[in-house]
Amino acid sequence: QVKVRKNDVELDQVLVRFNNGGTQALSVRETLREGSSSRWINLNGARDRCISEISAKGRSRGLGQARVMFYGR
């Protein structure tokens, strides 16, 4: 799940890297308003993998940067 603070965000893609060397590119294409959250995003593969890195492609709307936070369950 993605949560946004301090500005609106147009989120295009999220790239998830795993400790085992695998990656998964997620096409999100969503505009998130300041203070809002995305839907829960399911990842493919085994549940016992550890995420080593998350990178996002997108832009903040308006003036200033946004804070984008990623949550898992």
Coordinates of C-alpha atoms in Angstrom, one line a residue:
Q1 CA 0.0 0.0 0.0
V2 CA 1.2 3.5 -0.8
K3 CA 0.4 6.5 1.4
V4 CA 1.1 10.1 0.5
R5 CA 1.8 13.1 2.6
K6 CA 2.6 16.8 2.0
N7 CA 1.4 17.0 -1.6
D8 CA -0.6 15.2 -4.3
V9 CA 1.3 12.6 -6.3
E10 CA 0.8 11.1 -9.8
L11 CA 2.3 7.6 -9.4
D12 CA 3.1 5.7 -12.6
Q13 CA 5.2 2.7 -11.7
V14 CA 6.7 1.0 -8.7
L15 CA 9.7 -1.4 -9.0
V16 CA 10.2 -3.9 -6.1
R17 CA 13.5 -5.7 -5.7
F18 CA 13.8 -8.8 -3.6
N19 CA 16.8 -10.2 -1.6
N20 CA 16.8 -13.2 -3.8
G21 CA 17.6 -11.0 -6.9
G22 CA 14.1 -11.0 -8.3
T23 CA 12.2 -7.9 -9.3
Q24 CA 8.6 -7.0 -10.0
A25 CA 7.5 -3.9 -11.9
L26 CA 4.0 -2.7 -11.0
S27 CA 2.1 -0.4 -13.2
V28 CA 0.1 1.8 -10.8
R29 CA -1.0 4.8 -12.9
E30 CA -2.9 6.5 -10.0
T31 CA -3.2 10.0 -8.7
L32 CA -3.1 10.0 -4.9
R33 CA -4.2 13.1 -3.0
E34 CA -2.3 14.4 0.0
G35 CA -3.3 12.3 3.0
S36 CA -4.7 9.4 1.0
S37 CA -3.7 5.8 0.5
S38 CA -3.7 3.4 -2.5
R39 CA -5.4 0.1 -2.6
W40 CA -3.4 -2.9 -1.3
I41 CA -1.1 -4.1 -4.2
N42 CA -0.5 -7.9 -4.3
L43 CA 3.0 -9.1 -5.3
N44 CA 3.5 -12.3 -7.3
G45 CA 5.6 -15.2 -6.0
A46 CA 6.4 -16.8 -2.7
R47 CA 5.3 -15.0 0.5
D48 CA 8.6 -15.7 2.2
R49 CA 10.7 -13.3 0.1
C50 CA 12.2 -10.2 1.7
I51 CA 12.0 -6.8 -0.1
S52 CA 15.4 -5.1 -0.4
E53 CA 14.4 -2.0 -2.3
I54 CA 11.3 -0.1 -3.6
S55 CA 11.6 2.6 -6.2
A56 CA 8.8 4.7 -7.7
K57 CA 8.3 6.7 -10.9
G58 CA 6.0 9.6 -10.7
R59 CA 5.7 13.3 -9.9
S60 CA 4.3 15.5 -7.2
R61 CA 1.6 17.9 -8.2
G62 CA 1.7 21.5 -7.2
L63 CA 4.7 23.1 -5.4
G64 CA 7.1 21.2 -3.3
Q65 CA 7.9 17.5 -2.8
A66 CA 5.6 14.9 -1.5
R67 CA 6.4 12.2 1.0
V68 CA 5.6 8.7 -0.3
M69 CA 5.5 5.8 2.1
F70 CA 5.2 2.1 1.4
Y71 CA 3.4 -0.4 3.7
G72 CA 3.2 -4.2 3.7
R73 CA 1.2 -6.8 5.5

